[in-house]
Structures are given as C-alpha cells and as structure tokens.
JSON list of C-alpha atoms in Angstrom, two decimals:
[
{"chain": "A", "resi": 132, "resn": "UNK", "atom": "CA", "xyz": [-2.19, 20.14, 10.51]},
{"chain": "A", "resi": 133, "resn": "UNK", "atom": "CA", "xyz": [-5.70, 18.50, 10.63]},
{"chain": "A", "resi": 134, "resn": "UNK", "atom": "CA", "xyz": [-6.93, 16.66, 13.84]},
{"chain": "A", "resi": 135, "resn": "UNK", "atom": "CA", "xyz": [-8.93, 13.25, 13.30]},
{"chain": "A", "resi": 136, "resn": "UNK", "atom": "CA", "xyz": [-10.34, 10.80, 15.35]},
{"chain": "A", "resi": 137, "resn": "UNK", "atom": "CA", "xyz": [-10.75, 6.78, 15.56]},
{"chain": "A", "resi": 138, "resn": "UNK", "atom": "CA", "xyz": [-13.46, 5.09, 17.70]},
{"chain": "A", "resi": 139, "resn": "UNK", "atom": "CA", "xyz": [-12.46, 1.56, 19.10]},
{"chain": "A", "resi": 140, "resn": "UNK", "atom": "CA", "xyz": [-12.89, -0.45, 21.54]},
{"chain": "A", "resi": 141, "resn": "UNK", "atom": "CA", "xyz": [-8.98, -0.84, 21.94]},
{"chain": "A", "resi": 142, "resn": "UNK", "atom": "CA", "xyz": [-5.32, 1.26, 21.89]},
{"chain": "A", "resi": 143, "resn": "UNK", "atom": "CA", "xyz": [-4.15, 0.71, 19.07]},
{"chain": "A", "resi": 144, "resn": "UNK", "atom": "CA", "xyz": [-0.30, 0.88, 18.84]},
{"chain": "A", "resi": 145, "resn": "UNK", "atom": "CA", "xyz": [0.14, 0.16, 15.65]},
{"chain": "A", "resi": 146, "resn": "UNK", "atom": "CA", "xyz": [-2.25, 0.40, 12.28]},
{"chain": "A", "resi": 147, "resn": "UNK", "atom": "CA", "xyz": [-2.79, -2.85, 10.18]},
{"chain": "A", "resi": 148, "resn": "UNK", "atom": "CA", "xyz": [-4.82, -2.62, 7.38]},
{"chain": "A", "resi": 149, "resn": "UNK", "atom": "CA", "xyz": [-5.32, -6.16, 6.95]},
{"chain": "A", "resi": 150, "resn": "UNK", "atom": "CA", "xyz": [-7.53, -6.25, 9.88]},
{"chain": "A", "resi": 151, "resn": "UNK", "atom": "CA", "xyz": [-10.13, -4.37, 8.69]},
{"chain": "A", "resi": 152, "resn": "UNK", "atom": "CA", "xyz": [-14.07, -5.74, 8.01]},
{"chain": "A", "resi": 153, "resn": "UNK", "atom": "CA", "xyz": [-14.83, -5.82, 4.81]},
{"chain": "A", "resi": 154, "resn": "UNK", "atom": "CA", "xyz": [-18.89, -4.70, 3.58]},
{"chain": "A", "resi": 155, "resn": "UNK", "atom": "CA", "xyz": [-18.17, -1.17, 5.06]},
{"chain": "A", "resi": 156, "resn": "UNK", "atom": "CA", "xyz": [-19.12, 2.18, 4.40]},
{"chain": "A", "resi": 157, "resn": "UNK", "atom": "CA", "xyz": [-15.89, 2.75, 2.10]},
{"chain": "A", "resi": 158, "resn": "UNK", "atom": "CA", "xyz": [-14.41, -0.86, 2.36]},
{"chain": "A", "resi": 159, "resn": "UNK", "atom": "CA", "xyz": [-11.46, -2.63, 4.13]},
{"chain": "A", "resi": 160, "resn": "UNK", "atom": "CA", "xyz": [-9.21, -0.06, 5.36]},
{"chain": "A", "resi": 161, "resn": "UNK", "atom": "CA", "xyz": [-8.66, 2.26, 8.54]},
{"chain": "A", "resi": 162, "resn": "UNK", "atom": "CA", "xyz": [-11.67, 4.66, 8.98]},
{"chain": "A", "resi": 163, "resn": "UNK", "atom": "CA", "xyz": [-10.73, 8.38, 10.66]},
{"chain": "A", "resi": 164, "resn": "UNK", "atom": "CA", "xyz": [-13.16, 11.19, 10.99]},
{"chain": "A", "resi": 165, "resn": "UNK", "atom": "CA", "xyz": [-13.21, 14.80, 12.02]},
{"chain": "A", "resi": 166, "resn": "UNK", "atom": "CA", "xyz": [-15.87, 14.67, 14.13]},
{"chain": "A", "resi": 167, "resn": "UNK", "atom": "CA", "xyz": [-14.78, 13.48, 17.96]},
{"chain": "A", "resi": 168, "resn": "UNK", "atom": "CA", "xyz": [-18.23, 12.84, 18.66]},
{"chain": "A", "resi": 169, "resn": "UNK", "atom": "CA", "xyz": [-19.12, 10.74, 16.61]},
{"chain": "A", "resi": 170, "resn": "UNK", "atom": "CA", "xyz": [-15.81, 8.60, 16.94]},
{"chain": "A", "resi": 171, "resn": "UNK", "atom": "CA", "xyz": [-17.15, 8.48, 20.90]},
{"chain": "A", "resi": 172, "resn": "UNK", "atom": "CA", "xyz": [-19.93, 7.00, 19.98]},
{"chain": "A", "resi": 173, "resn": "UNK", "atom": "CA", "xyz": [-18.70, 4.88, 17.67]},
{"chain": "A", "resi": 174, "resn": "UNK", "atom": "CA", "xyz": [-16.21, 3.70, 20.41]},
{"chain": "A", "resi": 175, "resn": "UNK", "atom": "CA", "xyz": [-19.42, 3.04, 22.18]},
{"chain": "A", "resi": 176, "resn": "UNK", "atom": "CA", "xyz": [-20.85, 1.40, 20.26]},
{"chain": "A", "resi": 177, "resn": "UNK", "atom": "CA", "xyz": [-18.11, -0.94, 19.38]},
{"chain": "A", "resi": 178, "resn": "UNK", "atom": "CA", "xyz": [-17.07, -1.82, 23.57]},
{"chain": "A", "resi": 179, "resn": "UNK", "atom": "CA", "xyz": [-19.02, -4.81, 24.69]},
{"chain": "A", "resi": 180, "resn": "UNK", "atom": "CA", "xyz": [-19.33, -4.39, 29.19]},
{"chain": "A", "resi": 181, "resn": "UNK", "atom": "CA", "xyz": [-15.49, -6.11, 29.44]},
{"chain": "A", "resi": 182, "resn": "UNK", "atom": "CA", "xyz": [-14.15, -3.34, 26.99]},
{"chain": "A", "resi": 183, "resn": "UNK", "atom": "CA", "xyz": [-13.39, 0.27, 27.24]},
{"chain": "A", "resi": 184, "resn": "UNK", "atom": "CA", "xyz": [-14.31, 2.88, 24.53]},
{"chain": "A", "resi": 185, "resn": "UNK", "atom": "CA", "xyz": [-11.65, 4.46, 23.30]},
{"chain": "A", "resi": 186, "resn": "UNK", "atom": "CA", "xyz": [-10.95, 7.39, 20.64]},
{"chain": "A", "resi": 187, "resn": "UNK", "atom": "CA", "xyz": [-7.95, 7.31, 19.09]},
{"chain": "A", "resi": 188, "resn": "UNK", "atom": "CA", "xyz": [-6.59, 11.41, 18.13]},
{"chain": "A", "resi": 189, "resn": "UNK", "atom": "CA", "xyz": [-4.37, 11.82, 14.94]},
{"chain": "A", "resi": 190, "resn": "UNK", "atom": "CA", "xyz": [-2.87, 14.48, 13.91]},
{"chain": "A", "resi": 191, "resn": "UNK", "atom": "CA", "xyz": [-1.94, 14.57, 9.97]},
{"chain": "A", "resi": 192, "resn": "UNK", "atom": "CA", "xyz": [-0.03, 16.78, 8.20]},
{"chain": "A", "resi": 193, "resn": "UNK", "atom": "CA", "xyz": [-1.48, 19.13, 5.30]},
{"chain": "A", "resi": 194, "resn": "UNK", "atom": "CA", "xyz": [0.82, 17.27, 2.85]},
{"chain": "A", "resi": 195, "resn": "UNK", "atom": "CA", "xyz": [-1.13, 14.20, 3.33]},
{"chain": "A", "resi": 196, "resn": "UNK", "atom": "CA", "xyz": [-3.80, 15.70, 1.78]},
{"chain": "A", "resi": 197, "resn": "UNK", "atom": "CA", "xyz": [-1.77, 16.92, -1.43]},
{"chain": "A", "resi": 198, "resn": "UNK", "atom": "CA", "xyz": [-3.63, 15.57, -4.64]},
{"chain": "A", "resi": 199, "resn": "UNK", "atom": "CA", "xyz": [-1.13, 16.33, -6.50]},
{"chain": "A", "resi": 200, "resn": "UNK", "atom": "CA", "xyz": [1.30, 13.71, -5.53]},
{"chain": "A", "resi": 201, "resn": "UNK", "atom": "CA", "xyz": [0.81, 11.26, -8.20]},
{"chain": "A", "resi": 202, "resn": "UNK", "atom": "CA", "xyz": [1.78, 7.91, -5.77]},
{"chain": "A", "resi": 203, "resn": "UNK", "atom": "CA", "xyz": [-1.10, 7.78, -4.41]},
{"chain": "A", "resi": 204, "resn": "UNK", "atom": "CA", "xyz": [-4.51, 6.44, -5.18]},
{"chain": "A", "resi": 205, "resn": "UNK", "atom": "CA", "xyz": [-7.59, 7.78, -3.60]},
{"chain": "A", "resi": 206, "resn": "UNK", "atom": "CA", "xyz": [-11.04, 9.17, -3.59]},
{"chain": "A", "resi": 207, "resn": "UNK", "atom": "CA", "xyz": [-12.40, 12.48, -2.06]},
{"chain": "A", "resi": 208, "resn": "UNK", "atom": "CA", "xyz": [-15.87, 12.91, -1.49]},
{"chain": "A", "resi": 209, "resn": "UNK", "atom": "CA", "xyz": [-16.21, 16.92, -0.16]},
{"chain": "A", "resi": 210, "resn": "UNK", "atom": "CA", "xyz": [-19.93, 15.71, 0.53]},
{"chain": "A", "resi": 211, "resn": "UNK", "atom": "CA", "xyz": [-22.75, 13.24, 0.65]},
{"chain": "A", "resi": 212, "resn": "UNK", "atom": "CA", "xyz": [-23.34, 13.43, -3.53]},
{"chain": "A", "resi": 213, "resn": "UNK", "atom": "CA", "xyz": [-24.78, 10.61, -5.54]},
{"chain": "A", "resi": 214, "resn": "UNK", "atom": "CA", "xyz": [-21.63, 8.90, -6.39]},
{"chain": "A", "resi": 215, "resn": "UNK", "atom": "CA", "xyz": [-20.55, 8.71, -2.62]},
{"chain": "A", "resi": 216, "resn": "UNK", "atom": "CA", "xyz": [-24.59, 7.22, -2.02]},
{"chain": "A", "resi": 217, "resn": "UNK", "atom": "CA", "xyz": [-23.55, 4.66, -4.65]},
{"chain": "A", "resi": 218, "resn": "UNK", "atom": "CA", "xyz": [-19.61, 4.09, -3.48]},
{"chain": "A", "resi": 219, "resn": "UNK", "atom": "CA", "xyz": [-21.35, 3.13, -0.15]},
{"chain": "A", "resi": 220, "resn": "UNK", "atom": "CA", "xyz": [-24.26, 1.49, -1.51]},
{"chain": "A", "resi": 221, "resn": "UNK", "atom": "CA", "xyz": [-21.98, -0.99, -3.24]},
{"chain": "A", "resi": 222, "resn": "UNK", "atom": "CA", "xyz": [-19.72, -1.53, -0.53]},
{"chain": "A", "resi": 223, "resn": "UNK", "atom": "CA", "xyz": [-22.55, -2.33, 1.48]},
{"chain": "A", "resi": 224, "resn": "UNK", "atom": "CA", "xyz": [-24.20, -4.85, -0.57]},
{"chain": "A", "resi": 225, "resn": "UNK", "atom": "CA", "xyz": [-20.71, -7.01, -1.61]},
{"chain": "A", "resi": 226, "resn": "UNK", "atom": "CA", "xyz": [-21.29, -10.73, -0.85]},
{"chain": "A", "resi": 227, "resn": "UNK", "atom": "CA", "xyz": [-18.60, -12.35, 1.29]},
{"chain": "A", "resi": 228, "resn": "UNK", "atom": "CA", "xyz": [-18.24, -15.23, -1.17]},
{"chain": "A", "resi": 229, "resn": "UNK", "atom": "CA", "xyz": [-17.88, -12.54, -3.88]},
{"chain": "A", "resi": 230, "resn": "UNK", "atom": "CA", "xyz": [-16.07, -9.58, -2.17]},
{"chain": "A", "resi": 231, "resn": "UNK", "atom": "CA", "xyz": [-12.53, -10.92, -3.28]},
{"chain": "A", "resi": 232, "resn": "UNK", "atom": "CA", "xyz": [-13.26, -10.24, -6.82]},
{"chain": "A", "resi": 233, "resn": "UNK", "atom": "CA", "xyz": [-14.79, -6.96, -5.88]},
{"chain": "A", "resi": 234, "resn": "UNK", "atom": "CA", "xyz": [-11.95, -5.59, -3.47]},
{"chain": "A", "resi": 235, "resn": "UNK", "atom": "CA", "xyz": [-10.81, -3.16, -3.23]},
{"chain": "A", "resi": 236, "resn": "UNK", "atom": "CA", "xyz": [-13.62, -0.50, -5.04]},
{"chain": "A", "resi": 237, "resn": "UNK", "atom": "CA", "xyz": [-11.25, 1.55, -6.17]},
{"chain": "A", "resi": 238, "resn": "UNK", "atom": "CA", "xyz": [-7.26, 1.31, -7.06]}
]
C-alpha cells in the first residue's frame, strides 16, 4: 500500500476527471503526489481567504501500480529526465483553441 496526497481547496467526495484544467504539468486528469508537503502548499496555494486548504490522503494498493496489466494506458517517469522536461514542456505550451486536437498527450 502506497500513501498519496491531493492539495485543494475543497473535500472532494467524489473524483471527476472531467473537471480538470487543461495546460498542466501532465494534462487534464487528477494530480496525486507522495509528498504531503507539497500537497499543503499546494492546498495553499489554491484557497482564496473564503476557502480552506485541504489535503486529500489516498491510500492505493500495490496492484495499481502493476505494469503488467495490459488495460491500462500510462506513463511512468521514475525521475525528472529529458522526456518528462519535454512531456511537461508541451503540456504547458498547448493553446486553448488548439488543445482539443492535442488532448490527451498520451493514449
């Protein structure tokens, strides 16, 4: 069992993918990190003086992190390499008008 985090500015009961920005990091989707620090001050960041930061904890199993199931489609980046500097680079740099042709960056 691995332990990540989510910073928001919200409880969020349920996970919709659909309302995620797009011209992030690693594109539309639902963004969880190890580090609980960071997801503090991303909650933080994201809580306006009406809102309350809050960090979301999830616990996964190991099996969700089984490459070898063939269903699913992802990438792994073990570190900061070039090809994650470019993955982010280009999600970055989309244009609105144009990010429905480029979405998602991968399949």
């Amino acid at each position: 069992m691995k332990r990540f985090h989510h910073g928001t500015n919200m409880v969020i009961n349920s996970i919709d993918l659909g309302k995620g920005r797009t011209r992030t990091d690693f594109g539309k989707g639902f963004y969880l990190g190890s580090n609980l620090g960071e997801a503090r001050k991303w909650a933080i960041s994201q809580s306006m003086a009406t809102e309350t930061p809050t960090v979301m904890r999830y616990v996964l199993s190991d099996a969700v992190f089984d490459f070898d199931d063939r269903n699913l489609s992802r990438l792994w980046f073990s570190s900061p390499t070039v090809e994650w500097l470019n993955f982010v680079r280009d999600n970055r740099r989309r244009i609105a008008s144009n990010a429905k042709n480029t979405e998602p960056r991968h399949d």
